[in-house]
mmCIF file with all atom_site columns, C-alpha atoms in Angstrom:
data_model
loop_
_atom_site.group_PDB
_atom_site.id
_atom_site.type_symbol
_atom_site.label_atom_id
_atom_site.label_alt_id
_atom_site.label_comp_id
_atom_site.label_asym_id
_atom_site.label_entity_id
_atom_site.label_seq_id
_atom_site.pdbx_PDB_ins_code
_atom_site.Cartn_x
_atom_site.Cartn_y
_atom_site.Cartn_z
_atom_site.occupancy
_atom_site.B_iso_or_equiv
_atom_site.pdbx_formal_charge
_atom_site.auth_seq_id
_atom_site.auth_comp_id
_atom_site.auth_asym_id
_atom_site.auth_atom_id
_atom_site.pdbx_PDB_model_num
ATOM 1  C CA . MET A 1 1  ? 64.079 37.833 104.944 1.00 0.00 ? 19  MET A CA 1
ATOM 2  C CA . PRO A 1 2  ? 65.979 34.463 103.740 1.00 0.00 ? 20  PRO A CA 1
ATOM 3  C CA . GLY A 1 3  ? 68.038 35.508 100.175 1.00 0.00 ? 21  GLY A CA 1
ATOM 4  C CA . LYS A 1 4  ? 68.415 39.856 101.335 1.00 0.00 ? 22  LYS A CA 1
ATOM 5  C CA . TRP A 1 5  ? 71.210 40.216 103.305 1.00 0.00 ? 23  TRP A CA 1
ATOM 6  C CA . ARG A 1 6  ? 72.221 43.593 104.605 1.00 0.00 ? 24  ARG A CA 1
ATOM 7  C CA . VAL A 1 7  ? 75.897 43.944 104.325 1.00 0.00 ? 25  VAL A CA 1
ATOM 8  C CA . PHE A 1 8  ? 78.136 46.802 106.728 1.00 0.00 ? 26  PHE A CA 1
ATOM 9  C CA . LEU A 1 9  ? 81.652 47.383 105.343 1.00 0.00 ? 27  LEU A CA 1
ATOM 10 C CA . VAL A 1 10 ? 82.511 48.724 109.138 1.00 0.00 ? 28  VAL A CA 1
ATOM 11 C CA . THR A 1 11 ? 85.987 50.190 110.138 1.00 0.00 ? 29  THR A CA 1
ATOM 12 C CA . CYS A 1 12 ? 87.068 50.759 113.688 1.00 0.00 ? 30  CYS A CA 1
ATOM 13 C CA . CYS A 1 13 ? 88.945 54.693 115.132 1.00 0.00 ? 31  CYS A CA 1
ATOM 14 C CA . LYS A 1 14 ? 87.665 56.581 117.500 1.00 0.00 ? 32  LYS A CA 1
ATOM 15 C CA . ALA A 1 15 ? 86.213 59.680 115.211 1.00 0.00 ? 33  ALA A CA 1
ATOM 16 C CA . SER A 1 16 ? 83.918 55.885 113.873 1.00 0.00 ? 34  SER A CA 1
ATOM 17 C CA . ARG A 1 17 ? 82.839 53.999 116.594 1.00 0.00 ? 35  ARG A CA 1
ATOM 18 C CA . ASN A 1 18 ? 79.352 55.239 117.174 1.00 0.00 ? 36  ASN A CA 1
ATOM 19 C CA . ARG A 1 19 ? 79.192 54.547 113.672 1.00 0.00 ? 37  ARG A CA 1
ATOM 20 C CA . ALA A 1 20 ? 80.627 51.171 113.569 1.00 0.00 ? 38  ALA A CA 1
ATOM 21 C CA . GLN A 1 21 ? 79.004 50.264 116.870 1.00 0.00 ? 39  GLN A CA 1
ATOM 22 C CA . SER A 1 22 ? 75.468 51.191 114.463 1.00 0.00 ? 40  SER A CA 1
ATOM 23 C CA . SER A 1 23 ? 76.068 48.984 111.531 1.00 0.00 ? 41  SER A CA 1
ATOM 24 C CA . ILE A 1 24 ? 77.536 45.953 113.404 1.00 0.00 ? 42  ILE A CA 1
ATOM 25 C CA . ALA A 1 25 ? 73.330 47.096 115.575 1.00 0.00 ? 43  ALA A CA 1
ATOM 26 C CA . LYS A 1 26 ? 71.411 46.823 112.406 1.00 0.00 ? 44  LYS A CA 1
ATOM 27 C CA . CYS A 1 27 ? 73.874 43.290 111.739 1.00 0.00 ? 45  CYS A CA 1
ATOM 28 C CA . ASP A 1 28 ? 72.028 39.996 111.702 1.00 0.00 ? 46  ASP A CA 1
ATOM 29 C CA . VAL A 1 29 ? 75.143 37.974 111.434 1.00 0.00 ? 47  VAL A CA 1
ATOM 30 C CA . PHE A 1 30 ? 79.134 39.072 112.553 1.00 0.00 ? 48  PHE A CA 1
ATOM 31 C CA . ILE A 1 31 ? 81.286 37.863 109.755 1.00 0.00 ? 49  ILE A CA 1
ATOM 32 C CA . VAL A 1 32 ? 85.646 38.580 109.881 1.00 0.00 ? 50  VAL A CA 1
ATOM 33 C CA . ILE A 1 33 ? 87.132 37.324 107.130 1.00 0.00 ? 51  ILE A CA 1
ATOM 34 C CA . LEU A 1 34 ? 90.244 35.609 107.741 1.00 0.00 ? 52  LEU A CA 1
ATOM 35 C CA . GLY A 1 35 ? 93.665 37.197 105.858 1.00 0.00 ? 53  GLY A CA 1
ATOM 36 C CA . LEU A 1 36 ? 97.822 36.969 107.540 1.00 0.00 ? 54  LEU A CA 1
ATOM 37 C CA . ASN A 1 37 ? 97.371 40.334 109.994 1.00 0.00 ? 55  ASN A CA 1
ATOM 38 C CA . THR A 1 38 ? 93.677 39.998 110.529 1.00 0.00 ? 56  THR A CA 1
ATOM 39 C CA . HIS A 1 39 ? 93.706 39.573 114.335 1.00 0.00 ? 57  HIS A CA 1
ATOM 40 C CA . GLN A 1 40 ? 96.346 42.067 114.693 1.00 0.00 ? 58  GLN A CA 1
ATOM 41 C CA . ALA A 1 41 ? 94.415 44.798 113.340 1.00 0.00 ? 59  ALA A CA 1
ATOM 42 C CA . PRO A 1 42 ? 93.442 46.988 116.185 1.00 0.00 ? 60  PRO A CA 1
ATOM 43 C CA . GLY A 1 43 ? 89.737 48.420 113.807 1.00 0.00 ? 61  GLY A CA 1
ATOM 44 C CA . VAL A 1 44 ? 89.381 44.086 113.971 1.00 0.00 ? 62  VAL A CA 1
ATOM 45 C CA . LEU A 1 45 ? 89.416 43.769 117.431 1.00 0.00 ? 63  LEU A CA 1
ATOM 46 C CA . LYS A 1 46 ? 87.543 46.878 118.278 1.00 0.00 ? 64  LYS A CA 1
ATOM 47 C CA . GLU A 1 47 ? 84.777 45.387 115.845 1.00 0.00 ? 65  GLU A CA 1
ATOM 48 C CA . VAL A 1 48 ? 84.835 42.253 117.119 1.00 0.00 ? 66  VAL A CA 1
ATOM 49 C CA . GLN A 1 49 ? 83.712 43.745 121.285 1.00 0.00 ? 67  GLN A CA 1
ATOM 50 C CA . VAL A 1 50 ? 81.279 45.370 120.025 1.00 0.00 ? 68  VAL A CA 1
ATOM 51 C CA . ALA A 1 51 ? 79.893 42.760 117.964 1.00 0.00 ? 69  ALA A CA 1
ATOM 52 C CA . LYS A 1 52 ? 80.165 40.288 121.307 1.00 0.00 ? 70  LYS A CA 1
ATOM 53 C CA . GLY A 1 53 ? 78.485 42.964 123.541 1.00 0.00 ? 71  GLY A CA 1
ATOM 54 C CA . LEU A 1 54 ? 75.533 43.730 121.277 1.00 0.00 ? 72  LEU A CA 1
ATOM 55 C CA . ARG A 1 55 ? 75.337 39.174 121.097 1.00 0.00 ? 73  ARG A CA 1
ATOM 56 C CA . LYS A 1 56 ? 75.649 39.143 117.421 1.00 0.00 ? 74  LYS A CA 1
ATOM 57 C CA . ARG A 1 57 ? 76.383 35.501 116.154 1.00 0.00 ? 75  ARG A CA 1
ATOM 58 C CA . ARG A 1 58 ? 79.268 35.250 114.974 1.00 0.00 ? 76  ARG A CA 1
ATOM 59 C CA . PHE A 1 59 ? 81.755 33.111 112.210 1.00 0.00 ? 77  PHE A CA 1
ATOM 60 C CA . GLN A 1 60 ? 85.287 33.748 111.200 1.00 0.00 ? 78  GLN A CA 1
ATOM 61 C CA . LEU A 1 61 ? 85.785 32.569 107.482 1.00 0.00 ? 79  LEU A CA 1
ATOM 62 C CA . LYS A 1 62 ? 89.315 31.633 106.216 1.00 0.00 ? 80  LYS A CA 1
ATOM 63 C CA . PRO A 1 63 ? 90.193 31.539 102.719 1.00 0.00 ? 81  PRO A CA 1
ATOM 64 C CA . GLN A 1 64 ? 90.726 28.101 100.642 1.00 0.00 ? 82  GLN A CA 1
ATOM 65 C CA . GLY A 1 65 ? 94.996 27.053 100.779 1.00 0.00 ? 83  GLY A CA 1
ATOM 66 C CA . THR A 1 66 ? 95.389 29.469 104.031 1.00 0.00 ? 84  THR A CA 1
ATOM 67 C CA . ASN A 1 67 ? 96.418 29.241 107.457 1.00 0.00 ? 85  ASN A CA 1
ATOM 68 C CA . PRO A 1 68 ? 95.121 32.477 109.222 1.00 0.00 ? 86  PRO A CA 1
ATOM 69 C CA . THR A 1 69 ? 95.762 33.024 113.119 1.00 0.00 ? 87  THR A CA 1
ATOM 70 C CA . ARG A 1 70 ? 91.876 33.507 114.577 1.00 0.00 ? 88  ARG A CA 1
ATOM 71 C CA . VAL A 1 71 ? 91.156 36.731 116.267 1.00 0.00 ? 89  VAL A CA 1
ATOM 72 C CA . LYS A 1 72 ? 89.272 36.166 119.151 1.00 0.00 ? 90  LYS A CA 1
ATOM 73 C CA . ASP A 1 73 ? 85.969 36.299 120.198 1.00 0.00 ? 91  ASP A CA 1
ATOM 74 C CA . ALA A 1 74 ? 85.481 36.577 116.787 1.00 0.00 ? 92  ALA A CA 1
ATOM 75 C CA . GLY A 1 75 ? 83.440 33.150 116.191 1.00 0.00 ? 93  GLY A CA 1
ATOM 76 C CA . PRO A 1 76 ? 84.590 29.857 115.133 1.00 0.00 ? 94  PRO A CA 1
ATOM 77 C CA . VAL A 1 77 ? 86.655 29.457 112.089 1.00 0.00 ? 95  VAL A CA 1
ATOM 78 C CA . VAL A 1 78 ? 85.504 27.945 109.193 1.00 0.00 ? 96  VAL A CA 1
ATOM 79 C CA . ASN A 1 79 ? 86.249 27.446 105.224 1.00 0.00 ? 97  ASN A CA 1
ATOM 80 C CA . TRP A 1 80 ? 85.242 30.073 102.765 1.00 0.00 ? 98  TRP A CA 1
ATOM 81 C CA . THR A 1 81 ? 83.141 28.450 100.413 1.00 0.00 ? 99  THR A CA 1
ATOM 82 C CA . ARG A 1 82 ? 79.990 29.353 98.839  1.00 0.00 ? 100 ARG A CA 1
ATOM 83 C CA . ASN A 1 83 ? 77.849 25.898 100.499 1.00 0.00 ? 101 ASN A CA 1
ATOM 84 C CA . LYS A 1 84 ? 80.046 26.431 103.540 1.00 0.00 ? 102 LYS A CA 1
ATOM 85 C CA . LEU A 1 85 ? 78.681 30.344 103.342 1.00 0.00 ? 103 LEU A CA 1
ATOM 86 C CA . LYS A 1 86 ? 76.038 29.473 102.171 1.00 0.00 ? 104 LYS A CA 1
ATOM 87 C CA . THR A 1 87 ? 74.952 26.782 104.903 1.00 0.00 ? 105 THR A CA 1
ATOM 88 C CA . LEU A 1 88 ? 75.754 29.310 107.541 1.00 0.00 ? 106 LEU A CA 1
ATOM 89 C CA . LEU A 1 89 ? 73.567 31.810 106.346 1.00 0.00 ? 107 LEU A CA 1
ATOM 90 C CA . GLY A 1 90 ? 70.816 30.178 105.668 1.00 0.00 ? 108 GLY A CA 1
#
């Protein structure tokens, strides 16, 4: 439905992996917000693999004025601007 999105904040650990998979399965798009160490965060890496396994559309948001390292398999890196986000989420 245009203009309506379900947002799930998931964090992955052994106890919540099934919950993360269930939440990611309900999403239309999987978005990684990049930070300085996001590419090394074990939970993020697990979530990306879950999203990839579920064949979810994935992309990474890069905050303006930053140069973070991309997360492997998390999709293309895009500049985080309102217009770009609006275009990606259509």
